[in-house]
Amino acid sequence: MARIVMKFGGTSMAGIERIRSVAARVKREWEAGNQVAVVVSAMAGETDRLVGFCREASSLYDPKEYDVVVSAGEQITSGLLAIALQAIGVPARSWLGWQLPVQTSDAFAKARIEDIGTDALLASMNAGEVAVVPGFQGVHKGRITTLGRGGSDTSAVALAAAVKADRCDIYTDVDGVYTTDPRIVPRARKLKRVTYEEMLELASVGAKVLQTRSVGLAMKEGVRVQVLSSFTGDDAPMADTLPGTMIVGEEEIQDVERQLITGIAHDKNEAKITLTAVPDKPGAVASIFTPLADASINVDMIIQNIAHQSAGSASATDVTFTVPAADLARSIEILNQARGAIGFSEISHDTRVAKVSVVGVGMRSHAGVAATMFQTLGARGINIQAITTSEIKVSVLIEEDYTELAVRVLHTAYGLDADEVAA
Amino acid sequence: MARIVMKFGGTSMAGIERIRSVAARVKREWEAGNQVAVVVSAMAGETDRLVGFCREASSLYDPKEYDVVVSAGEQITSGLLAIALQAIGVPARSWLGWQLPVQTSDAFAKARIEDIGTDALLASMNAGEVAVVPGFQGVHKGRITTLGRGGSDTSAVALAAAVKADRCDIYTDVDGVYTTDPRIVPRARKLKRVTYEEMLELASVGAKVLQTRSVGLAMKEGVRVQVLSSFTGDDAPMADTLPGTMIVGEEEIQDVERQLITGIAHDKNEAKITLTAVPDKPGAVASIFTPLADASINVDMIIQNIAHQSAGSASATDVTFTVPAADLARSIEILNQARGAIGFSEISHDTRVAKVSVVGVGMRSHAGVAATMFQTLGARGINIQAITTSEIKVSVLIEEDYTELAVRVLHTAYGLDADEVAA
């Protein structure tokens, strides 16, 4: 017997027919003697519909009330899956965020899970009941919270950690993690295993398979996460033998499997902001990024140019950085409010940028990864606007129009192309 | 300053534009210095959509999970109305059923309100906040319950009683209570006042303006209920001067206003069941109606024919009664299961029946109301299949095809026709 958390996304929950397929798959794990908790997303399109209502009601909606509205989508699917499971003879019940409870921080609309109550849940699972848990939602001091878009993956991993699950199976509309987006590079290869660190970089730069936070949480809690296709038929093998991608600790990956570079990711949802003539004095940078951090806006790449000094004036510098495109308008508003404190001259922005990254734990022991990247892009005339690096990643910001070209040439340059085109 | 509960139905909440109109109307009451709590229904069509999902998932859905699913509709609109109120400068917050809490019985999908917690709610209202409360939902031992279809009226009246509101204004898609359905009788008149007892009879026989239970609760708790149109423009007079219908205690109605008959109602949602050859012995009737009551099926009209006895066998009788058409299939199933205990010979049913009722507190002191009814219907050749009476009502069961004719001729016979055709 194993204890398994299964997570199904919005496409898998889009309509009763699909919910029935999910129920059938859950039943097979349950019939095999496993304890099963299922985390569900809202029906595809439903969260967008609900978010649209909130935005239409007020562009400056109260996140507390927004959470009341948008959490309804997962509430609906969790009740429906419980009904569908019961209909095929599987005892099941739903556990809403405030019922478990899934206690979160007070950051409404982008809350963080702090604790999950498992006493009642485990008693129910030990009694043979399948637990159905709506993803994306929690509770803070008696009011509903949500975790931000894509939060259901995080809900699943957090639940897996809380109930000490043997495995957290994430069913998605892709059948695993690839070396890059197969729509851009048909010769992309599916990875059998990938480390948490690599997945974290791949997810955070837009691989879109798993939400970043969920991977970070899985790494911290040591949850074995498997990415699987939800579109395999009822006669598919059991999940413990399915050919998905397993996300594991580095120690689980054999040396022979290890590649220099694991994958190439891209992200078009960045926006670039440049502040000109920021006074070059202590505290200047803090005065820019503190108000953005206070507003929970994630600043990514930062470039501070060399200070330039004109006759008779204090030295000043230009500061360029990127934020999620969705936060651009709010960022500019915040920066303009802080203009007096920061003391910049002008603010400009550009959304027609993309971040392209090469990722791999193997680069730790190999020099020259960045040099290969710059040479490869340079040879194609692609201008690099900003660079960031980590131990296992090199990212560059380029003009958006060159994204696909950059991904293709890098995929080839690092020897990632498969012999055959991916299905 | 008054404390007012306002209730808006699904048509008023159907889309953000209409929710904005509701917010504007709430704002006017709030700006006049009133304390306001608003009870909302789901968007028109939403509850049907959610109920449809449950039925599609399983014809024998678990009412606990059904409640999780269908309560989401009101959760959504309560969050949206709070946002829309805030957008026009009115402090507001939503209070879900489990948050107040609205404690109910354990009859999931048709629960009864037992108690409403008002401490936090009143503190918020005293601080000037408008409270937005989803109708139809409550909580029992930590799990979501719903009150059954149309339960939002009951939520509003129960809340008005709990916070000792001066008035409970129910905004509907009609502008008041009429002597009968104006679509059938264009000369129907709008009633300025109607007693709880009359409204109870009018509602329970299908006047459809207010849910029966809400009227009974208003009577028990002495809540002054006003029925108003939600389609009057923003320049409409304030609700305390609006020409709706006020539902009040009998003592508030002046003798001069008092009519012999207040209105004629009809109800096509009944089904007739006949059990033949039920043994005529003590306990026989109980063995029929106890299992139906246990299943919360409301039996309405009951006729027990005179016992007939054939040579050599025990005496037996036929029993005919009506149930809501929606409960017919379940009723027959239950009766067939109890066949051994009841001992009937055959079961037959007919859904092509309608109940037509004349209602008025004035009939208490006037004989001959029933006689007029029977003569009027008889003169048109309308056969009466069953009769029930109360202090202030006479109801007959007739063939459904004659419903409109019966209502029209009775409306004229009791002198209810207005001089002019209703707008």
PDB file of N, CA and C in Angstrom, chain A residues 15-17 20 43 46 49-50 52-54 56-58 60-62 65-69 71-72 75-80 82-84 86-87 92-94 96 98-99 139 142-144, chain B residues 15-17 20 43 46 49-50 52-54 56-58 60-62 65-69 71-72 75-80 82-84 86-87 92-94 96 98-99 139 142-144:
ATOM      1  N   GLY A  15     -15.878  19.533 -17.551  1.00  0.00           N
ATOM      2  CA  GLY A  15     -17.108  18.836 -17.911  1.00  0.00           C
ATOM      3  C   GLY A  15     -17.202  17.484 -17.234  1.00  0.00           C
ATOM      4  N   ILE A  16     -18.450  17.002 -17.119  1.00  0.00           N
ATOM      5  CA  ILE A  16     -18.692  15.793 -16.331  1.00  0.00           C
ATOM      6  C   ILE A  16     -18.053  14.564 -16.978  1.00  0.00           C
ATOM      7  N   GLU A  17     -18.035  14.503 -18.315  1.00  0.00           N
ATOM      8  CA  GLU A  17     -17.418  13.341 -18.961  1.00  0.00           C
ATOM      9  C   GLU A  17     -15.973  13.185 -18.519  1.00  0.00           C
ATOM     10  N   ARG A  20     -15.597  12.150 -14.976  1.00  0.00           N
ATOM     11  CA  ARG A  20     -15.799  10.700 -14.865  1.00  0.00           C
ATOM     12  C   ARG A  20     -14.518   9.930 -15.207  1.00  0.00           C
ATOM     13  N   MET A  43     -12.844  23.872 -13.478  1.00  0.00           N
ATOM     14  CA  MET A  43     -13.020  23.531 -14.889  1.00  0.00           C
ATOM     15  C   MET A  43     -12.262  24.548 -15.747  1.00  0.00           C
ATOM     16  N   GLU A  46     -13.096  28.344 -16.174  1.00  0.00           N
ATOM     17  CA  GLU A  46     -13.959  28.839 -15.096  1.00  0.00           C
ATOM     18  C   GLU A  46     -13.261  29.930 -14.280  1.00  0.00           C
ATOM     19  N   ARG A  49     -13.317  33.075 -16.120  1.00  0.00           N
ATOM     20  CA  ARG A  49     -14.649  33.659 -16.088  1.00  0.00           C
ATOM     21  C   ARG A  49     -14.850  34.422 -14.773  1.00  0.00           C
ATOM     22  N   LEU A  50     -14.456  33.798 -13.670  1.00  0.00           N
ATOM     23  CA  LEU A  50     -14.672  34.414 -12.362  1.00  0.00           C
ATOM     24  C   LEU A  50     -13.761  35.628 -12.170  1.00  0.00           C
ATOM     25  N   GLY A  52     -12.699  37.438 -14.554  1.00  0.00           N
ATOM     26  CA  GLY A  52     -13.286  38.456 -15.434  1.00  0.00           C
ATOM     27  C   GLY A  52     -14.420  39.206 -14.748  1.00  0.00           C
ATOM     28  N   PHE A  53     -15.262  38.474 -14.030  1.00  0.00           N
ATOM     29  CA  PHE A  53     -16.345  39.126 -13.275  1.00  0.00           C
ATOM     30  C   PHE A  53     -15.779  40.142 -12.286  1.00  0.00           C
ATOM     31  N   CYS A  54     -14.759  39.739 -11.547  1.00  0.00           N
ATOM     32  CA  CYS A  54     -14.172  40.637 -10.528  1.00  0.00           C
ATOM     33  C   CYS A  54     -13.619  41.891 -11.181  1.00  0.00           C
ATOM     34  N   GLU A  56     -14.457  43.151 -14.020  1.00  0.00           N
ATOM     35  CA  GLU A  56     -15.534  43.965 -14.579  1.00  0.00           C
ATOM     36  C   GLU A  56     -16.217  44.763 -13.454  1.00  0.00           C
ATOM     37  N   ALA A  57     -16.315  44.143 -12.288  1.00  0.00           N
ATOM     38  CA  ALA A  57     -16.972  44.820 -11.162  1.00  0.00           C
ATOM     39  C   ALA A  57     -16.128  45.979 -10.656  1.00  0.00           C
ATOM     40  N   SER A  58     -14.819  45.831 -10.693  1.00  0.00           N
ATOM     41  CA  SER A  58     -13.938  46.915 -10.264  1.00  0.00           C
ATOM     42  C   SER A  58     -12.513  46.581 -10.640  1.00  0.00           C
ATOM     43  N   LEU A  60     -10.014  47.817  -9.339  1.00  0.00           N
ATOM     44  CA  LEU A  60      -9.271  47.743  -8.072  1.00  0.00           C
ATOM     45  C   LEU A  60     -10.039  46.876  -7.088  1.00  0.00           C
ATOM     46  N   TYR A  61     -10.260  45.629  -7.463  1.00  0.00           N
ATOM     47  CA  TYR A  61     -11.084  44.772  -6.612  1.00  0.00           C
ATOM     48  C   TYR A  61     -10.363  44.434  -5.310  1.00  0.00           C
ATOM     49  N   ASP A  62     -11.147  44.251  -4.281  1.00  0.00           N
ATOM     50  CA  ASP A  62     -10.675  43.832  -2.962  1.00  0.00           C
ATOM     51  C   ASP A  62     -10.228  42.368  -3.040  1.00  0.00           C
ATOM     52  N   GLU A  65     -12.424  39.743  -1.350  1.00  0.00           N
ATOM     53  CA  GLU A  65     -13.674  39.361  -2.010  1.00  0.00           C
ATOM     54  C   GLU A  65     -13.395  38.601  -3.307  1.00  0.00           C
ATOM     55  N   TYR A  66     -12.321  38.988  -3.984  1.00  0.00           N
ATOM     56  CA  TYR A  66     -11.856  38.248  -5.169  1.00  0.00           C
ATOM     57  C   TYR A  66     -11.668  36.769  -4.803  1.00  0.00           C
ATOM     58  N   ASP A  67     -11.067  36.518  -3.646  1.00  0.00           N
ATOM     59  CA  ASP A  67     -10.831  35.136  -3.227  1.00  0.00           C
ATOM     60  C   ASP A  67     -12.139  34.393  -2.969  1.00  0.00           C
ATOM     61  N   VAL A  68     -13.132  35.109  -2.431  1.00  0.00           N
ATOM     62  CA  VAL A  68     -14.452  34.496  -2.224  1.00  0.00           C
ATOM     63  C   VAL A  68     -15.021  34.043  -3.574  1.00  0.00           C
ATOM     64  N   VAL A  69     -14.838  34.904  -4.583  1.00  0.00           N
ATOM     65  CA  VAL A  69     -15.412  34.626  -5.905  1.00  0.00           C
ATOM     66  C   VAL A  69     -14.639  33.506  -6.609  1.00  0.00           C
ATOM     67  N   SER A  71     -12.437  31.257  -5.638  1.00  0.00           N
ATOM     68  CA  SER A  71     -12.285  29.939  -5.015  1.00  0.00           C
ATOM     69  C   SER A  71     -13.483  29.035  -5.303  1.00  0.00           C
ATOM     70  N   ALA A  72     -14.572  29.622  -5.790  1.00  0.00           N
ATOM     71  CA  ALA A  72     -15.778  28.829  -6.054  1.00  0.00           C
ATOM     72  C   ALA A  72     -15.536  27.785  -7.148  1.00  0.00           C
ATOM     73  N   GLN A  75     -14.219  24.690  -5.642  1.00  0.00           N
ATOM     74  CA  GLN A  75     -15.247  24.143  -4.747  1.00  0.00           C
ATOM     75  C   GLN A  75     -16.218  23.284  -5.554  1.00  0.00           C
ATOM     76  N   ILE A  76     -16.603  23.803  -6.722  1.00  0.00           N
ATOM     77  CA  ILE A  76     -17.558  23.100  -7.588  1.00  0.00           C
ATOM     78  C   ILE A  76     -16.980  21.767  -8.058  1.00  0.00           C
ATOM     79  N   THR A  77     -15.748  21.777  -8.588  1.00  0.00           N
ATOM     80  CA  THR A  77     -15.202  20.534  -9.133  1.00  0.00           C
ATOM     81  C   THR A  77     -14.912  19.508  -8.039  1.00  0.00           C
ATOM     82  N   SER A  78     -14.571  19.980  -6.831  1.00  0.00           N
ATOM     83  CA  SER A  78     -14.295  18.982  -5.788  1.00  0.00           C
ATOM     84  C   SER A  78     -15.585  18.259  -5.384  1.00  0.00           C
ATOM     85  N   GLY A  79     -16.698  19.003  -5.286  1.00  0.00           N
ATOM     86  CA  GLY A  79     -17.969  18.336  -4.994  1.00  0.00           C
ATOM     87  C   GLY A  79     -18.355  17.374  -6.108  1.00  0.00           C
ATOM     88  N   LEU A  80     -18.145  17.810  -7.358  1.00  0.00           N
ATOM     89  CA  LEU A  80     -18.539  16.962  -8.490  1.00  0.00           C
ATOM     90  C   LEU A  80     -17.693  15.690  -8.572  1.00  0.00           C
ATOM     91  N   ALA A  82     -16.279  14.169  -6.066  1.00  0.00           N
ATOM     92  CA  ALA A  82     -16.734  13.283  -4.977  1.00  0.00           C
ATOM     93  C   ALA A  82     -17.994  12.526  -5.403  1.00  0.00           C
ATOM     94  N   ILE A  83     -18.919  13.246  -6.043  1.00  0.00           N
ATOM     95  CA  ILE A  83     -20.149  12.598  -6.525  1.00  0.00           C
ATOM     96  C   ILE A  83     -19.817  11.533  -7.575  1.00  0.00           C
ATOM     97  N   ALA A  84     -18.931  11.877  -8.510  1.00  0.00           N
ATOM     98  CA  ALA A  84     -18.579  10.933  -9.582  1.00  0.00           C
ATOM     99  C   ALA A  84     -17.881   9.696  -9.020  1.00  0.00           C
ATOM    100  N   GLN A  86     -18.321   8.445  -5.908  1.00  0.00           N
ATOM    101  CA  GLN A  86     -19.360   7.665  -5.222  1.00  0.00           C
ATOM    102  C   GLN A  86     -20.185   6.869  -6.234  1.00  0.00           C
ATOM    103  N   ALA A  87     -20.429   7.494  -7.406  1.00  0.00           N
ATOM    104  CA  ALA A  87     -21.271   6.855  -8.414  1.00  0.00           C
ATOM    105  C   ALA A  87     -20.650   5.561  -8.939  1.00  0.00           C
ATOM    106  N   ALA A  92     -16.024   8.631  -1.016  1.00  0.00           N
ATOM    107  CA  ALA A  92     -15.247   9.859  -1.234  1.00  0.00           C
ATOM    108  C   ALA A  92     -15.945  11.024  -0.574  1.00  0.00           C
ATOM    109  N   ARG A  93     -15.164  12.012  -0.151  1.00  0.00           N
ATOM    110  CA  ARG A  93     -15.778  13.258   0.282  1.00  0.00           C
ATOM    111  C   ARG A  93     -14.838  14.421   0.000  1.00  0.00           C
ATOM    112  N   SER A  94     -15.434  15.591  -0.162  1.00  0.00           N
ATOM    113  CA  SER A  94     -14.655  16.793  -0.418  1.00  0.00           C
ATOM    114  C   SER A  94     -14.235  17.429   0.905  1.00  0.00           C
ATOM    115  N   LEU A  96     -12.960  21.181   1.819  1.00  0.00           N
ATOM    116  CA  LEU A  96     -12.622  22.533   1.356  1.00  0.00           C
ATOM    117  C   LEU A  96     -11.481  23.109   2.185  1.00  0.00           C
ATOM    118  N   TRP A  98     -11.199  25.694   4.028  1.00  0.00           N
ATOM    119  CA  TRP A  98     -11.505  26.121   5.400  1.00  0.00           C
ATOM    120  C   TRP A  98     -11.913  24.948   6.265  1.00  0.00           C
ATOM    121  N   GLN A  99     -12.170  23.792   5.650  1.00  0.00           N
ATOM    122  CA  GLN A  99     -12.584  22.633   6.429  1.00  0.00           C
ATOM    123  C   GLN A  99     -11.396  21.834   6.959  1.00  0.00           C
ATOM    124  N   VAL A 139      -7.426  29.293   3.901  1.00  0.00           N
ATOM    125  CA  VAL A 139      -8.201  30.144   4.788  1.00  0.00           C
ATOM    126  C   VAL A 139      -7.220  30.883   5.693  1.00  0.00           C
ATOM    127  N   GLY A 142     -10.403  32.708   9.253  1.00  0.00           N
ATOM    128  CA  GLY A 142     -11.819  32.571   8.941  1.00  0.00           C
ATOM    129  C   GLY A 142     -12.249  33.153   7.612  1.00  0.00           C
ATOM    130  N   ARG A 143     -11.302  33.685   6.824  1.00  0.00           N
ATOM    131  CA  ARG A 143     -11.699  34.172   5.501  1.00  0.00           C
ATOM    132  C   ARG A 143     -10.959  33.393   4.423  1.00  0.00           C
ATOM    133  N   ILE A 144     -11.655  33.195   3.300  1.00  0.00           N
ATOM    134  CA  ILE A 144     -11.082  32.389   2.217  1.00  0.00           C
ATOM    135  C   ILE A 144      -9.903  33.115   1.581  1.00  0.00           C
TER     136      ILE A 144
ATOM    137  N   GLY B  15     -25.240  39.078 -14.063  1.00  0.00           N
ATOM    138  CA  GLY B  15     -24.228  39.847 -14.776  1.00  0.00           C
ATOM    139  C   GLY B  15     -23.831  41.093 -14.002  1.00  0.00           C
ATOM    140  N   ILE B  16     -22.639  41.583 -14.343  1.00  0.00           N
ATOM    141  CA  ILE B  16     -22.050  42.678 -13.561  1.00  0.00           C
ATOM    142  C   ILE B  16     -22.848  43.971 -13.709  1.00  0.00           C
ATOM    143  N   GLU B  17     -23.417  44.223 -14.901  1.00  0.00           N
ATOM    144  CA  GLU B  17     -24.194  45.456 -15.065  1.00  0.00           C
ATOM    145  C   GLU B  17     -25.344  45.488 -14.061  1.00  0.00           C
ATOM    146  N   ARG B  20     -24.197  45.979 -10.565  1.00  0.00           N
ATOM    147  CA  ARG B  20     -23.910  47.397 -10.329  1.00  0.00           C
ATOM    148  C   ARG B  20     -25.191  48.168 -10.002  1.00  0.00           C
ATOM    149  N   MET B  43     -26.513  34.104  -9.788  1.00  0.00           N
ATOM    150  CA  MET B  43     -26.906  34.642 -11.086  1.00  0.00           C
ATOM    151  C   MET B  43     -27.974  33.745 -11.699  1.00  0.00           C
ATOM    152  N   GLU B  46     -27.504  30.071 -12.982  1.00  0.00           N
ATOM    153  CA  GLU B  46     -26.293  29.452 -12.435  1.00  0.00           C
ATOM    154  C   GLU B  46     -26.631  28.231 -11.574  1.00  0.00           C
ATOM    155  N   ARG B  49     -27.424  25.410 -13.711  1.00  0.00           N
ATOM    156  CA  ARG B  49     -26.212  24.858 -14.311  1.00  0.00           C
ATOM    157  C   ARG B  49     -25.522  23.914 -13.330  1.00  0.00           C
ATOM    158  N   LEU B  50     -25.400  24.361 -12.078  1.00  0.00           N
ATOM    159  CA  LEU B  50     -24.697  23.562 -11.069  1.00  0.00           C
ATOM    160  C   LEU B  50     -25.491  22.305 -10.703  1.00  0.00           C
ATOM    161  N   GLY B  52     -27.484  20.821 -12.670  1.00  0.00           N
ATOM    162  CA  GLY B  52     -27.337  19.974 -13.853  1.00  0.00           C
ATOM    163  C   GLY B  52     -26.046  19.165 -13.813  1.00  0.00           C
ATOM    164  N   PHE B  53     -24.955  19.810 -13.390  1.00  0.00           N
ATOM    165  CA  PHE B  53     -23.678  19.088 -13.249  1.00  0.00           C
ATOM    166  C   PHE B  53     -23.832  17.913 -12.277  1.00  0.00           C
ATOM    167  N   CYS B  54     -24.449  18.194 -11.129  1.00  0.00           N
ATOM    168  CA  CYS B  54     -24.595  17.138 -10.110  1.00  0.00           C
ATOM    169  C   CYS B  54     -25.405  15.973 -10.656  1.00  0.00           C
ATOM    170  N   GLU B  56     -25.827  15.161 -13.733  1.00  0.00           N
ATOM    171  CA  GLU B  56     -25.084  14.481 -14.793  1.00  0.00           C
ATOM    172  C   GLU B  56     -24.033  13.554 -14.168  1.00  0.00           C
ATOM    173  N   ALA B  57     -23.449  13.995 -13.062  1.00  0.00           N
ATOM    174  CA  ALA B  57     -22.407  13.185 -12.410  1.00  0.00           C
ATOM    175  C   ALA B  57     -23.005  11.932 -11.779  1.00  0.00           C
ATOM    176  N   SER B  58     -24.209  12.045 -11.251  1.00  0.00           N
ATOM    177  CA  SER B  58     -24.879  10.877 -10.665  1.00  0.00           C
ATOM    178  C   SER B  58     -26.332  11.220 -10.389  1.00  0.00           C
ATOM    179  N   LEU B  60     -28.106   9.722  -8.394  1.00  0.00           N
ATOM    180  CA  LEU B  60     -28.277   9.587  -6.938  1.00  0.00           C
ATOM    181  C   LEU B  60     -27.140  10.321  -6.237  1.00  0.00           C
ATOM    182  N   TYR B  61     -27.059  11.644  -6.481  1.00  0.00           N
ATOM    183  CA  TYR B  61     -25.928  12.387  -5.921  1.00  0.00           C
ATOM    184  C   TYR B  61     -26.057  12.500  -4.403  1.00  0.00           C
ATOM    185  N   ASP B  62     -24.915  12.541  -3.754  1.00  0.00           N
ATOM    186  CA  ASP B  62     -24.812  12.747  -2.308  1.00  0.00           C
ATOM    187  C   ASP B  62     -25.211  14.199  -1.991  1.00  0.00           C
ATOM    188  N   GLU B  65     -22.431  16.608  -0.976  1.00  0.00           N
ATOM    189  CA  GLU B  65     -21.556  17.117  -2.024  1.00  0.00           C
ATOM    190  C   GLU B  65     -22.316  18.048  -2.971  1.00  0.00           C
ATOM    191  N   TYR B  66     -23.581  17.731  -3.205  1.00  0.00           N
ATOM    192  CA  TYR B  66     -24.454  18.622  -3.977  1.00  0.00           C
ATOM    193  C   TYR B  66     -24.429  20.023  -3.360  1.00  0.00           C
ATOM    194  N   ASP B  67     -24.509  20.098  -2.037  1.00  0.00           N
ATOM    195  CA  ASP B  67     -24.511  21.397  -1.365  1.00  0.00           C
ATOM    196  C   ASP B  67     -23.190  22.137  -1.549  1.00  0.00           C
ATOM    197  N   VAL B  68     -22.092  21.372  -1.575  1.00  0.00           N
ATOM    198  CA  VAL B  68     -20.790  21.993  -1.831  1.00  0.00           C
ATOM    199  C   VAL B  68     -20.799  22.652  -3.211  1.00  0.00           C
ATOM    200  N   VAL B  69     -21.400  21.949  -4.166  1.00  0.00           N
ATOM    201  CA  VAL B  69     -21.402  22.437  -5.552  1.00  0.00           C
ATOM    202  C   VAL B  69     -22.359  23.619  -5.710  1.00  0.00           C
ATOM    203  N   SER B  71     -23.911  25.631  -3.622  1.00  0.00           N
ATOM    204  CA  SER B  71     -23.760  26.846  -2.807  1.00  0.00           C
ATOM    205  C   SER B  71     -22.756  27.817  -3.421  1.00  0.00           C
ATOM    206  N   ALA B  72     -21.969  27.341  -4.388  1.00  0.00           N
ATOM    207  CA  ALA B  72     -20.954  28.210  -4.999  1.00  0.00           C
ATOM    208  C   ALA B  72     -21.584  29.391  -5.741  1.00  0.00           C
ATOM    209  N   GLN B  75     -22.082  32.184  -3.384  1.00  0.00           N
ATOM    210  CA  GLN B  75     -20.767  32.635  -2.915  1.00  0.00           C
ATOM    211  C   GLN B  75     -20.179  33.625  -3.917  1.00  0.00           C
ATOM    212  N   ILE B  76     -20.312  33.287  -5.202  1.00  0.00           N
ATOM    213  CA  ILE B  76     -19.769  34.140  -6.263  1.00  0.00           C
ATOM    214  C   ILE B  76     -20.446  35.506  -6.260  1.00  0.00           C
ATOM    215  N   THR B  77     -21.782  35.540  -6.249  1.00  0.00           N
ATOM    216  CA  THR B  77     -22.459  36.840  -6.348  1.00  0.00           C
ATOM    217  C   THR B  77     -22.249  37.678  -5.085  1.00  0.00           C
ATOM    218  N   SER B  78     -22.083  37.044  -3.927  1.00  0.00           N
ATOM    219  CA  SER B  78     -21.893  37.868  -2.734  1.00  0.00           C
ATOM    220  C   SER B  78     -20.527  38.557  -2.775  1.00  0.00           C
ATOM    221  N   GLY B  79     -19.503  37.850  -3.244  1.00  0.00           N
ATOM    222  CA  GLY B  79     -18.200  38.498  -3.409  1.00  0.00           C
ATOM    223  C   GLY B  79     -18.265  39.619  -4.427  1.00  0.00           C
ATOM    224  N   LEU B  80     -18.958  39.363  -5.533  1.00  0.00           N
ATOM    225  CA  LEU B  80     -19.031  40.379  -6.594  1.00  0.00           C
ATOM    226  C   LEU B  80     -19.797  41.617  -6.138  1.00  0.00           C
ATOM    227  N   ALA B  82     -20.020  42.730  -3.079  1.00  0.00           N
ATOM    228  CA  ALA B  82     -19.145  43.454  -2.156  1.00  0.00           C
ATOM    229  C   ALA B  82     -18.145  44.300  -2.942  1.00  0.00           C
ATOM    230  N   ILE B  83     -17.575  43.712  -4.001  1.00  0.00           N
ATOM    231  CA  ILE B  83     -16.623  44.456  -4.840  1.00  0.00           C
ATOM    232  C   ILE B  83     -17.313  45.646  -5.499  1.00  0.00           C
ATOM    233  N   ALA B  84     -18.520  45.421  -6.039  1.00  0.00           N
ATOM    234  CA  ALA B  84     -19.245  46.500  -6.728  1.00  0.00           C
ATOM    235  C   ALA B  84     -19.616  47.618  -5.752  1.00  0.00           C
ATOM    236  N   GLN B  86     -17.898  48.413  -2.940  1.00  0.00           N
ATOM    237  CA  GLN B  86     -16.650  49.116  -2.632  1.00  0.00           C
ATOM    238  C   GLN B  86     -16.267  50.074  -3.759  1.00  0.00           C
ATOM    239  N   ALA B  87     -16.552  49.640  -5.007  1.00  0.00           N
ATOM    240  CA  ALA B  87     -16.176  50.447  -6.172  1.00  0.00           C
ATOM    241  C   ALA B  87     -16.918  51.778  -6.200  1.00  0.00           C
ATOM    242  N   ALA B  92     -18.033  47.449   2.370  1.00  0.00           N
ATOM    243  CA  ALA B  92     -18.869  46.243   2.317  1.00  0.00           C
ATOM    244  C   ALA B  92     -17.996  45.017   2.462  1.00  0.00           C
ATOM    245  N   ARG B  93     -18.568  43.953   3.009  1.00  0.00           N
ATOM    246  CA  ARG B  93     -17.882  42.661   2.971  1.00  0.00           C
ATOM    247  C   ARG B  93     -18.903  41.534   2.937  1.00  0.00           C
ATOM    248  N   SER B  94     -18.450  40.424   2.379  1.00  0.00           N
ATOM    249  CA  SER B  94     -19.314  39.243   2.297  1.00  0.00           C
ATOM    250  C   SER B  94     -19.175  38.403   3.561  1.00  0.00           C
ATOM    251  N   LEU B  96     -20.102  34.523   4.368  1.00  0.00           N
ATOM    252  CA  LEU B  96     -20.639  33.259   3.887  1.00  0.00           C
ATOM    253  C   LEU B  96     -21.373  32.533   5.013  1.00  0.00           C
ATOM    254  N   TRP B  98     -20.976  29.683   6.423  1.00  0.00           N
ATOM    255  CA  TRP B  98     -20.145  29.067   7.471  1.00  0.00           C
ATOM    256  C   TRP B  98     -19.390  30.120   8.261  1.00  0.00           C
ATOM    257  N   GLN B  99     -19.352  31.343   7.758  1.00  0.00           N
ATOM    258  CA  GLN B  99     -18.616  32.383   8.467  1.00  0.00           C
ATOM    259  C   GLN B  99     -19.459  33.059   9.543  1.00  0.00           C
ATOM    260  N   VAL B 139     -24.575  26.048   7.296  1.00  0.00           N
ATOM    261  CA  VAL B 139     -23.539  25.095   7.662  1.00  0.00           C
ATOM    262  C   VAL B 139     -24.092  24.206   8.766  1.00  0.00           C
ATOM    263  N   GLY B 142     -19.798  21.978  10.432  1.00  0.00           N
ATOM    264  CA  GLY B 142     -18.626  22.192   9.596  1.00  0.00           C
ATOM    265  C   GLY B 142     -18.785  21.827   8.135  1.00  0.00           C
ATOM    266  N   ARG B 143     -19.985  21.387   7.733  1.00  0.00           N
ATOM    267  CA  ARG B 143     -20.172  21.101   6.306  1.00  0.00           C
ATOM    268  C   ARG B 143     -21.262  22.003   5.743  1.00  0.00           C
ATOM    269  N   ILE B 144     -21.079  22.401   4.481  1.00  0.00           N
ATOM    270  CA  ILE B 144     -22.005  23.328   3.846  1.00  0.00           C
ATOM    271  C   ILE B 144     -23.366  22.669   3.643  1.00  0.00           C
TER     272      ILE B 144
END
